[in-house]
CSV table of C-alpha atoms in Angstrom, one decimal:
chain,number,residue,atom,x,y,z
A,1,MET,CA,99.3,89.6,99.9
A,2,ASP,CA,97.5,86.4,101.2
A,3,ALA,CA,93.8,85.0,100.3
A,4,ILE,CA,92.5,86.9,103.7
A,5,GLU,CA,93.8,90.1,102.1
A,6,LEU,CA,92.4,89.6,98.6
A,7,GLY,CA,89.0,88.8,100.1
A,8,ILE,CA,88.9,92.2,101.9
A,9,VAL,CA,90.0,94.0,98.8
A,10,ALA,CA,87.6,92.0,96.6
A,11,LEU,CA,84.6,92.8,99.4
A,12,LYS,CA,85.5,96.6,99.4
A,13,CYS,CA,85.5,96.4,95.4
A,14,LEU,CA,81.9,94.9,95.6
A,15,VAL,CA,80.8,97.4,98.4
A,16,ILE,CA,82.0,100.4,96.4
A,17,VAL,CA,79.7,99.1,93.5
A,18,ALA,CA,77.1,98.2,95.5
A,19,VAL,CA,76.7,101.5,97.2
A,20,LEU,CA,77.5,103.7,94.3
A,21,LEU,CA,74.7,101.5,92.2
A,22,THR,CA,72.6,102.2,95.4
A,23,GLY,CA,73.6,105.8,95.6
A,24,PHE,CA,72.8,106.1,91.9
A,25,ALA,CA,69.2,105.1,92.6
A,26,TYR,CA,68.6,107.2,95.4
A,27,THR,CA,70.2,110.0,94.3
A,28,THR,CA,67.6,110.2,91.3
A,29,PHE,CA,65.2,109.7,93.6
A,30,LEU,CA,66.0,112.6,96.0
A,31,GLU,CA,66.3,114.9,92.7
A,32,ARG,CA,62.8,114.3,92.0
A,33,LYS,CA,61.4,114.2,95.2
A,34,VAL,CA,63.6,117.7,95.9
A,35,ILE,CA,62.6,119.6,92.4
A,36,ALA,CA,59.2,118.3,92.9
A,37,ARG,CA,58.8,120.1,96.4
A,38,MET,CA,60.3,123.3,95.0
A,39,GLN,CA,57.7,123.4,92.1
A,40,GLN,CA,55.2,122.8,94.7
A,41,ARG,CA,54.4,119.4,93.4
A,42,LEU,CA,54.5,116.2,95.4
A,43,GLY,CA,57.1,113.8,93.0
A,44,PRO,CA,57.1,109.8,93.0
A,45,ASN,CA,54.6,108.8,95.6
A,46,ARG,CA,53.0,105.5,94.2
A,47,ALA,CA,55.6,102.9,94.2
A,48,GLY,CA,56.1,101.4,98.0
A,49,PRO,CA,56.0,104.2,101.0
A,50,PHE,CA,56.5,108.0,100.1
A,51,GLY,CA,57.2,106.4,96.7
A,52,LEU,CA,60.6,105.0,97.8
A,53,LEU,CA,60.7,102.0,95.6
A,54,GLN,CA,60.6,104.0,92.8
A,55,PRO,CA,64.3,103.4,91.8
A,56,ALA,CA,63.3,99.9,91.8
A,57,ALA,CA,60.5,99.9,89.6
A,58,ASP,CA,62.5,102.3,87.3
A,59,GLY,CA,65.3,99.8,87.1
A,60,VAL,CA,62.9,97.0,86.5
A,61,LYS,CA,61.4,98.8,83.4
A,62,LEU,CA,64.8,99.9,81.7
A,63,ILE,CA,66.1,96.4,81.9
A,64,PHE,CA,62.8,95.1,80.5
A,65,LYS,CA,62.9,98.0,77.0
A,66,GLU,CA,63.9,97.4,73.8
A,67,ASN,CA,67.1,98.2,73.0
A,68,ILE,CA,66.9,99.8,69.4
A,69,THR,CA,70.2,100.1,67.5
A,70,PRO,CA,69.5,102.5,64.6
A,71,VAL,CA,70.8,101.9,60.9
A,72,GLY,CA,74.2,103.2,60.3
A,73,VAL,CA,75.8,103.3,63.7
A,74,ASP,CA,79.4,102.1,64.3
A,75,ARG,CA,78.5,99.3,66.2
A,76,PHE,CA,81.5,98.8,68.0
A,77,VAL,CA,81.9,102.0,69.3
A,78,TYR,CA,78.3,102.2,69.7
A,79,PHE,CA,78.3,99.2,72.0
A,80,LEU,CA,81.6,100.4,73.8
A,81,ALA,CA,80.8,104.2,74.6
A,82,PRO,CA,78.3,103.6,77.8
A,83,ILE,CA,80.5,101.0,78.9
A,84,VAL,CA,83.3,103.5,79.0
A,85,SER,CA,81.0,105.8,80.7
A,86,MET,CA,80.4,103.7,83.6
A,87,VAL,CA,83.6,101.8,84.2
A,88,VAL,CA,85.1,105.7,84.4
A,89,ALA,CA,82.4,106.6,86.8
A,90,ILE,CA,82.7,103.9,89.1
A,91,MET,CA,86.7,103.6,88.8
A,92,ALA,CA,87.2,107.3,90.1
A,93,PHE,CA,86.0,106.5,93.6
A,94,ALA,CA,88.6,103.6,94.7
A,95,VAL,CA,91.1,106.4,96.1
A,96,MET,CA,88.1,108.0,98.4
A,97,PRO,CA,88.8,107.8,102.6
A,98,VAL,CA,85.8,107.2,104.0
A,99,ALA,CA,86.9,106.6,107.5
A,100,ASP,CA,89.7,105.9,109.6
A,101,PRO,CA,91.0,102.7,109.5
A,102,ILE,CA,90.2,100.0,112.5
A,103,THR,CA,92.2,97.2,113.4
A,104,VAL,CA,90.4,93.8,113.7
A,105,THR,CA,91.3,90.2,114.4
A,106,ILE,CA,90.7,87.7,111.6
A,107,GLY,CA,91.8,83.9,112.4
A,108,GLY,CA,94.5,84.9,115.3
A,109,GLN,CA,95.7,87.8,113.2
A,110,VAL,CA,95.6,91.6,114.1
A,111,ARG,CA,94.5,93.2,110.6
A,112,GLU,CA,94.4,96.6,109.3
A,113,ILE,CA,91.1,97.6,107.7
A,114,ARG,CA,91.5,100.7,105.8
A,115,PHE,CA,87.9,102.2,104.5
A,116,GLN,CA,89.3,103.1,101.3
A,117,LEU,CA,90.4,101.3,98.1
A,118,ALA,CA,93.7,102.4,97.4
A,119,ASP,CA,95.9,105.0,99.2
A,120,PHE,CA,97.9,106.3,96.8
A,121,ASN,CA,100.3,109.1,97.2
A,122,VAL,CA,99.1,110.6,93.7
A,123,ALA,CA,95.6,110.1,94.9
A,124,LEU,CA,94.5,113.6,93.6
A,125,LEU,CA,96.4,113.2,90.1
A,126,TYR,CA,94.7,109.7,89.7
A,127,VAL,CA,91.0,110.9,90.2
A,128,LEU,CA,91.6,113.9,87.9
A,129,GLY,CA,93.0,111.6,85.3
A,130,ILE,CA,90.0,108.9,85.5
A,131,THR,CA,87.7,111.8,85.6
A,132,SER,CA,89.1,113.5,82.6
A,133,LEU,CA,88.4,109.9,80.9
A,134,ALA,CA,85.0,110.4,81.2
A,135,VAL,CA,84.8,112.7,78.0
A,136,TYR,CA,85.4,109.8,75.9
A,137,GLY,CA,82.3,107.8,76.8
A,138,LEU,CA,79.8,111.1,75.9
A,139,VAL,CA,81.9,111.9,72.5
A,140,LEU,CA,82.2,108.1,71.3
A,141,ALA,CA,78.4,107.7,71.8
A,142,GLY,CA,77.9,111.1,70.1
A,143,TRP,CA,80.2,110.1,67.1
A,144,ALA,CA,78.9,106.5,67.1
A,145,SER,CA,75.0,107.3,66.9
A,146,ASN,CA,75.1,108.3,63.4
A,147,ASN,CA,72.6,111.2,64.3
A,148,LYS,CA,73.2,115.0,64.1
A,149,PHE,CA,71.7,115.8,67.7
A,150,ALA,CA,74.1,113.6,69.2
A,151,LEU,CA,77.0,114.5,67.2
A,152,ILE,CA,76.6,118.2,68.2
A,153,GLY,CA,76.2,117.1,71.8
A,154,GLY,CA,79.3,114.9,71.9
A,155,LEU,CA,81.3,118.2,70.6
A,156,ARG,CA,79.9,120.3,72.6
A,157,SER,CA,80.2,118.0,75.7
A,158,ALA,CA,83.9,117.2,74.6
A,159,ALA,CA,85.0,121.1,74.7
A,160,GLN,CA,82.9,122.2,77.8
A,161,MET,CA,84.4,119.4,79.5
A,162,VAL,CA,87.9,119.9,78.6
A,163,SER,CA,87.6,123.8,79.2
A,164,TYR,CA,86.3,123.4,82.8
A,165,GLU,CA,88.6,120.8,83.5
A,166,LEU,CA,91.6,123.2,82.8
A,167,ALA,CA,90.3,125.7,85.8
A,168,MET,CA,89.7,122.9,88.0
A,169,GLY,CA,93.0,121.3,87.9
A,170,VAL,CA,94.6,124.8,88.5
A,171,ALA,CA,92.2,125.2,91.5
A,172,LEU,CA,93.1,122.1,92.8
A,173,VAL,CA,97.1,122.8,92.3
A,174,SER,CA,96.4,125.5,95.1
A,175,VAL,CA,95.2,123.0,97.6
A,176,VAL,CA,97.9,120.9,96.9
A,177,LEU,CA,100.3,124.1,97.5
A,178,VAL,CA,98.9,124.7,100.7
A,179,VAL,CA,98.7,120.8,102.1
A,180,GLY,CA,101.9,119.6,100.3
A,181,SER,CA,100.6,116.1,99.2
A,182,LEU,CA,98.5,114.7,96.4
A,183,SER,CA,97.3,111.9,98.7
A,184,MET,CA,93.7,112.2,100.0
A,185,ASN,CA,94.6,110.8,103.5
A,186,ASP,CA,97.3,113.4,103.8
A,187,ILE,CA,95.3,116.0,103.0
A,188,VAL,CA,92.2,115.2,105.4
A,189,ASP,CA,95.1,114.2,107.9
A,190,TRP,CA,96.4,118.3,107.4
A,191,GLN,CA,92.8,119.3,108.0
A,192,VAL,CA,92.5,117.7,111.4
A,193,ALA,CA,95.7,118.6,112.2
A,194,LYS,CA,95.4,122.1,111.9
A,195,GLY,CA,91.4,122.3,113.0
A,196,LEU,CA,90.7,123.7,109.9
A,197,PRO,CA,88.4,122.4,106.5
A,198,LEU,CA,90.6,124.1,103.6
A,199,ILE,CA,87.2,125.6,102.5
A,200,VAL,CA,88.5,128.5,105.0
A,201,LEU,CA,92.0,128.9,103.6
A,202,GLN,CA,90.8,128.7,100.0
A,203,PRO,CA,87.3,129.9,99.5
A,204,VAL,CA,88.1,130.9,96.0
A,205,ALA,CA,89.7,127.5,95.1
A,206,PHE,CA,86.3,126.0,96.4
A,207,GLY,CA,84.1,128.5,94.6
A,208,ILE,CA,86.0,127.1,91.1
A,209,TYR,CA,85.6,123.5,92.0
A,210,ALA,CA,81.9,123.8,92.6
A,211,ILE,CA,81.5,125.5,89.5
A,212,THR,CA,83.5,123.3,87.3
A,213,ALA,CA,82.3,119.9,89.3
A,214,ILE,CA,78.9,120.7,87.9
A,215,ALA,CA,80.0,121.7,84.5
A,216,GLU,CA,82.3,118.2,84.3
A,217,THR,CA,78.9,116.5,85.4
A,218,ASN,CA,77.2,117.8,82.6
A,219,ARG,CA,74.4,119.4,85.4
A,220,ALA,CA,72.4,122.1,84.6
A,221,PRO,CA,73.1,124.9,83.9
A,222,PHE,CA,75.9,123.6,82.4
A,223,ASP,CA,73.8,120.6,80.5
A,224,PHE,CA,75.0,121.6,77.1
A,225,PRO,CA,75.7,117.8,75.8
A,226,GLU,CA,71.7,116.8,76.5
A,227,ALA,CA,70.5,120.2,76.2
A,228,GLU,CA,66.8,119.0,75.7
A,229,GLN,CA,65.1,122.0,74.1
A,230,GLU,CA,67.9,122.6,71.7
A,231,LEU,CA,69.6,118.6,70.9
A,232,VAL,CA,66.4,116.5,71.7
A,233,ALA,CA,68.7,114.2,74.4
A,234,GLY,CA,72.6,115.2,73.0
A,235,TYR,CA,74.9,112.3,72.8
A,236,HIS,CA,72.2,109.8,74.1
A,237,THR,CA,69.7,110.4,71.9
A,238,GLU,CA,70.1,107.2,69.8
A,239,TYR,CA,70.6,104.8,73.1
A,240,THR,CA,67.4,103.3,74.6
A,241,GLY,CA,66.9,100.7,77.7
A,242,MET,CA,69.7,99.8,79.7
A,243,ARG,CA,72.2,101.2,77.5
A,244,PHE,CA,70.4,104.6,78.0
A,245,ALA,CA,70.6,103.8,81.5
A,246,LEU,CA,74.3,102.7,82.0
A,247,PHE,CA,74.9,106.8,80.9
A,248,PHE,CA,72.4,108.0,83.1
A,249,MET,CA,73.8,105.8,86.1
A,250,ALA,CA,77.4,107.6,85.0
A,251,GLU,CA,76.3,110.7,85.2
A,252,TYR,CA,74.8,110.5,88.7
A,253,ILE,CA,77.9,108.0,90.0
A,254,ASN,CA,80.1,111.2,88.8
A,255,MET,CA,77.8,113.6,90.8
A,256,ILE,CA,78.6,111.1,93.6
A,257,THR,CA,82.3,111.3,93.1
A,258,VAL,CA,82.7,114.9,92.8
A,259,SER,CA,80.4,115.8,95.7
A,260,GLY,CA,83.1,113.2,97.7
A,261,LEU,CA,86.2,114.7,96.6
A,262,ALA,CA,84.6,118.0,97.7
A,263,ALA,CA,83.9,116.8,101.1
A,264,THR,CA,87.5,115.2,101.0
A,265,LEU,CA,89.4,118.1,100.1
A,266,PHE,CA,87.3,121.3,101.2
A,267,LEU,CA,85.1,120.1,104.0
A,268,GLY,CA,87.6,118.0,106.2
A,269,GLY,CA,86.6,114.6,104.5
A,270,HIS,CA,85.2,112.1,107.3
A,271,HIS,CA,86.2,114.2,109.9
A,272,LEU,CA,84.6,117.4,111.5
A,273,PRO,CA,88.1,119.3,111.8
A,274,PHE,CA,86.5,122.1,114.2
A,275,VAL,CA,84.2,120.0,116.4
A,276,GLU,CA,87.3,117.1,116.9
A,277,ARG,CA,89.3,119.5,118.9
A,278,PHE,CA,86.7,119.5,121.4
A,279,THR,CA,85.6,116.0,121.0
A,280,GLY,CA,88.6,114.0,120.0
A,281,ASN,CA,88.7,111.4,117.2
A,282,LEU,CA,85.1,110.1,116.3
A,283,PRO,CA,85.0,106.4,116.2
A,284,TRP,CA,84.7,104.7,112.4
A,285,PHE,CA,81.0,104.2,112.2
A,286,VAL,CA,80.3,108.1,112.8
A,287,ASP,CA,83.2,108.9,110.1
A,288,ILE,CA,80.9,107.0,107.7
A,289,GLY,CA,78.1,109.1,108.8
A,290,VAL,CA,79.8,112.4,108.7
A,291,PHE,CA,81.5,111.6,105.1
A,292,LEU,CA,77.6,110.3,103.8
A,293,ALA,CA,76.2,114.0,105.2
A,294,LYS,CA,78.9,115.9,103.5
A,295,VAL,CA,78.3,113.9,100.2
A,296,ILE,CA,74.2,114.3,100.7
A,297,LEU,CA,74.4,118.1,101.2
A,298,ALA,CA,76.6,118.4,98.3
A,299,LEU,CA,74.3,116.5,96.1
A,300,PHE,CA,71.5,118.7,97.2
A,301,LEU,CA,73.1,121.9,96.1
A,302,PHE,CA,73.5,119.8,93.2
A,303,ILE,CA,69.9,119.9,92.6
A,304,TRP,CA,69.2,123.1,94.1
A,305,ILE,CA,71.0,124.7,91.5
A,306,ARG,CA,69.5,122.7,88.9
A,307,ALA,CA,66.1,123.6,89.9
A,308,THR,CA,67.0,127.5,90.3
A,309,ILE,CA,69.4,128.7,87.4
A,310,PRO,CA,68.3,128.3,83.8
A,311,ARG,CA,70.8,127.0,81.0
A,312,LEU,CA,73.5,129.1,80.1
A,313,ARG,CA,74.0,130.3,76.1
A,314,TYR,CA,77.0,128.1,74.8
A,315,ASP,CA,79.4,131.2,73.8
A,316,ARG,CA,78.6,132.7,77.5
A,317,LEU,CA,79.6,129.0,78.9
A,318,MET,CA,82.9,128.9,76.9
A,319,ALA,CA,83.8,132.6,77.7
A,320,PHE,CA,83.2,131.8,81.6
A,321,GLY,CA,85.5,129.3,81.4
A,322,TRP,CA,88.4,130.5,79.5
A,323,LYS,CA,87.9,134.5,80.6
A,324,VAL,CA,86.6,134.4,84.1
A,325,LEU,CA,87.2,131.1,85.9
A,326,LEU,CA,90.8,130.3,84.3
A,327,PRO,CA,92.4,133.8,85.2
A,328,ILE,CA,91.2,133.9,88.4
A,329,SER,CA,92.4,130.5,89.4
A,330,LEU,CA,95.4,131.2,88.1
A,331,ALA,CA,95.7,134.4,90.2
A,332,ASN,CA,94.7,132.6,93.3
A,333,LEU,CA,97.6,130.1,92.6
A,334,ALA,CA,100.1,132.9,92.4
A,335,LEU,CA,98.7,134.7,95.6
A,336,THR,CA,98.5,131.4,97.2
A,337,ALA,CA,102.0,130.9,96.5
A,338,VAL,CA,102.9,134.1,97.8
A,339,VAL,CA,101.0,133.9,100.9
A,340,ILE,CA,102.8,130.6,101.8
A,341,ALA,CA,106.4,131.8,100.7
A,342,PHE,CA,105.9,134.8,103.4
A,343,LEU,CA,103.8,132.7,106.1
A,344,ALA,CA,105.8,129.2,106.2
A,345,ARG,CA,109.7,130.9,105.8
B,1,MET,CA,102.3,101.2,96.7
B,2,GLY,CA,102.5,98.1,93.8
B,3,GLU,CA,99.9,96.5,95.3
B,4,ASN,CA,97.3,99.8,95.2
B,5,TRP,CA,97.5,99.2,91.8
B,6,ALA,CA,96.4,95.7,91.9
B,7,PHE,CA,93.4,96.6,94.0
B,8,VAL,CA,92.7,99.1,91.4
B,9,ALA,CA,92.5,96.6,88.7
B,10,ILE,CA,90.5,94.0,91.1
B,11,LEU,CA,88.1,97.1,90.7
B,12,THR,CA,88.3,97.7,87.2
B,13,VAL,CA,87.2,93.8,86.6
B,14,ILE,CA,84.3,94.5,88.7
B,15,ALA,CA,83.3,97.9,87.3
B,16,LEU,CA,83.4,96.2,83.8
B,17,THR,CA,81.3,93.2,84.4
B,18,ILE,CA,78.4,95.9,85.8
B,19,PRO,CA,77.7,97.3,82.8
B,20,ILE,CA,78.4,94.1,80.6
B,21,LEU,CA,75.9,92.1,82.9
B,22,GLY,CA,73.5,95.0,82.7
B,23,ILE,CA,73.3,94.9,79.0
B,24,LEU,CA,73.3,91.1,78.5
B,25,ALA,CA,70.1,90.7,81.0
B,26,ALA,CA,68.6,93.4,78.8
B,27,MET,CA,69.6,91.5,75.7
B,28,VAL,CA,67.6,88.5,77.1
B,29,LEU,CA,64.9,89.7,78.9
B,30,ALA,CA,64.4,92.7,76.6
B,31,PRO,CA,61.6,92.3,73.7
B,32,LYS,CA,63.4,92.2,69.8
B,33,ARG,CA,60.7,93.8,67.3
B,34,PRO,CA,63.1,95.8,64.7
B,35,GLY,CA,61.4,97.6,62.2
B,36,THR,CA,62.8,99.6,59.0
B,37,ILE,CA,61.1,103.0,60.7
B,38,LYS,CA,61.8,102.3,64.1
B,39,ASN,CA,65.6,101.8,63.5
B,40,SER,CA,65.7,104.7,61.7
B,41,THR,CA,68.1,107.9,63.5
B,42,TYR,CA,65.5,110.4,65.2
B,43,GLU,CA,65.3,113.3,63.4
B,44,CYS,CA,62.5,115.5,64.7
B,45,GLY,CA,60.0,112.3,63.5
B,46,LEU,CA,60.8,113.5,59.9
B,47,GLU,CA,62.8,111.4,57.5
B,48,THR,CA,66.6,111.8,58.2
B,49,VAL,CA,68.2,114.2,55.5
B,50,GLY,CA,71.7,114.1,54.8
B,51,ASP,CA,74.8,112.4,56.2
B,52,ALA,CA,74.8,112.6,60.1
B,53,TRP,CA,78.6,113.6,60.3
B,54,VAL,CA,77.5,117.4,59.3
B,55,GLN,CA,80.1,120.2,59.3
B,56,PHE,CA,80.8,121.9,62.4
B,57,LYS,CA,82.6,124.9,63.8
B,58,VAL,CA,86.1,125.4,63.6
B,59,GLN,CA,86.0,126.7,66.9
B,60,TYR,CA,85.7,123.5,68.6
B,61,TYR,CA,89.3,122.6,67.2
B,62,LEU,CA,90.9,125.7,68.5
B,63,TYR,CA,89.4,124.9,72.1
B,64,ALA,CA,91.1,122.0,71.7
B,65,LEU,CA,94.3,123.1,70.9
B,66,ILE,CA,94.6,125.7,73.6
B,67,PHE,CA,93.4,123.0,76.2
B,68,VAL,CA,96.0,120.9,75.0
B,69,LEU,CA,98.7,123.6,75.6
B,70,PHE,CA,97.3,124.5,79.1
B,71,ASP,CA,96.7,121.2,80.3
B,72,VAL,CA,100.5,119.8,79.7
B,73,GLU,CA,101.5,123.0,81.5
B,74,THR,CA,98.7,122.6,84.3
B,75,VAL,CA,100.8,118.8,84.7
B,76,PHE,CA,104.3,120.8,85.3
B,77,LEU,CA,102.3,122.6,88.3
B,78,TYR,CA,101.6,119.6,90.2
B,79,PRO,CA,105.1,118.5,91.0
B,80,TRP,CA,106.1,122.1,91.9
B,81,ALA,CA,102.8,122.1,94.1
B,82,VAL,CA,103.9,119.0,96.4
B,83,ALA,CA,107.6,120.1,96.9
B,84,TYR,CA,107.3,123.7,97.1
B,85,GLN,CA,107.3,124.1,101.0
B,86,SER,CA,110.9,122.8,101.3
B,87,LEU,CA,112.3,124.1,98.1
B,88,PRO,CA,114.1,127.7,98.3
B,89,LEU,CA,112.3,131.1,97.5
B,90,LEU,CA,113.6,130.6,94.1
B,91,ALA,CA,111.0,128.3,93.4
B,92,LEU,CA,108.2,130.8,93.7
B,93,PHE,CA,109.9,133.4,91.3
B,94,GLU,CA,110.3,130.6,88.7
B,95,MET,CA,106.8,129.4,89.0
B,96,ILE,CA,105.5,133.1,89.0
B,97,ILE,CA,107.4,133.6,85.8
B,98,PHE,CA,105.9,130.2,84.3
B,99,LEU,CA,102.6,131.4,85.1
B,100,LEU,CA,103.6,134.8,83.3
B,101,ILE,CA,104.4,132.7,80.5
B,102,LEU,CA,100.9,131.3,80.6
B,103,GLY,CA,99.2,134.0,81.3
B,104,ILE,CA,100.3,135.6,78.4
B,105,GLY,CA,99.6,132.5,76.4
B,106,LEU,CA,95.8,132.8,77.5
B,107,VAL,CA,96.1,136.5,76.6
B,108,TYR,CA,97.6,135.9,73.4
B,109,ALA,CA,94.8,133.4,72.5
B,110,TRP,CA,92.2,136.1,73.7
B,111,ARG,CA,93.5,139.0,71.6
B,112,LYS,CA,93.8,136.6,68.7
B,113,GLY,CA,89.6,135.8,68.9
B,114,ALA,CA,90.5,132.3,69.7
B,115,LEU,CA,88.2,132.1,72.6
B,116,GLU,CA,85.1,134.0,70.9
B,117,TRP,CA,82.2,131.9,70.1
B,118,ILE,CA,81.4,133.4,66.6
């Protein structure tokens, strides 16, 4: 690895972080606008044209808010928790392929630039491993806050996230079974080669993935860790200012990541599998647009669901995860294995 | 492959600096006016009663235990799924048996009432 390549990698990292932070800011804006429209309101419309500068105003406000550290908190863990949440949220995006690689000439050398930070052959396991670390941020915050609401919020998040992670893991095994690889690029290439997005072949796995993704990111109707009518603000009750903002950022960046994962695994990633049969391979900037469009579509669905479906009851949430989603995903896996055994041989 | 992990390490460093920079910026810029009442933990605006580390339902532990069991079994499924298309038909039956054991474990926990939220 020479200096130029190191520079390219560092640049990629900065771009990922910058895009995720901007994406976070405008996802909150999109959410407020869309929910407002669904409730026949206007939403934020004062800061800048159409309220487009609202995220910047919010950011400035949060930096200038006082950081209150309540008495009796476990200080080290209390400071650590938002950082853990944030780092884990950013890192999961590292393996997402955003466009086809391009070749450029820098200083007389031909280099291939991949629109992906790290191309692991175990990329899917990496994403699952990193996203399952997200539960630590919430549990540590709940535990360290010296607050009953926060403690119960943290416990709920732990139980909910581990329960839904299981069904998600099993549902994704059936995707791996079809493709035969854990690498993101292989999964995308497979869909392009077959000319079919995997959602057509694995609709059940996609449905389970979509439901568990909402639960994993603690979004309505599964927002128990911060159910405001029951737990004030759940695990971040005692967090103010910038530290609260970090939890908020982590939640929205996780939304972007699971949307990107849904696009990559089930919707053909940065390609349009069916369309590209006729048009041939599209250039890299179209790829980025396609990927973005799919992620924004998924984010819109997140917001739509939040505006439509009321929160479940906690016992029903757990029963749904263990007694409905897990058996269905296991059955789907067995069925997929049998079908492949008969088709492929 | 090895250098991919180096890339992720670089991203980790950058990802770490973002929240730390944010917190440091807030430390410098935000006002600090602590007070006894302001710094007490929130409990519906009333004075805090008792210890914050309250008793909670034993079901949380039960779910944690079943989760560990199933999660470890799920990990076994991944290498099988990757290699499946190049394995003989025997692999299918082996994994069906494995899935059945998993299913029996789930049914056992279900019948024992470990999945009920009382």
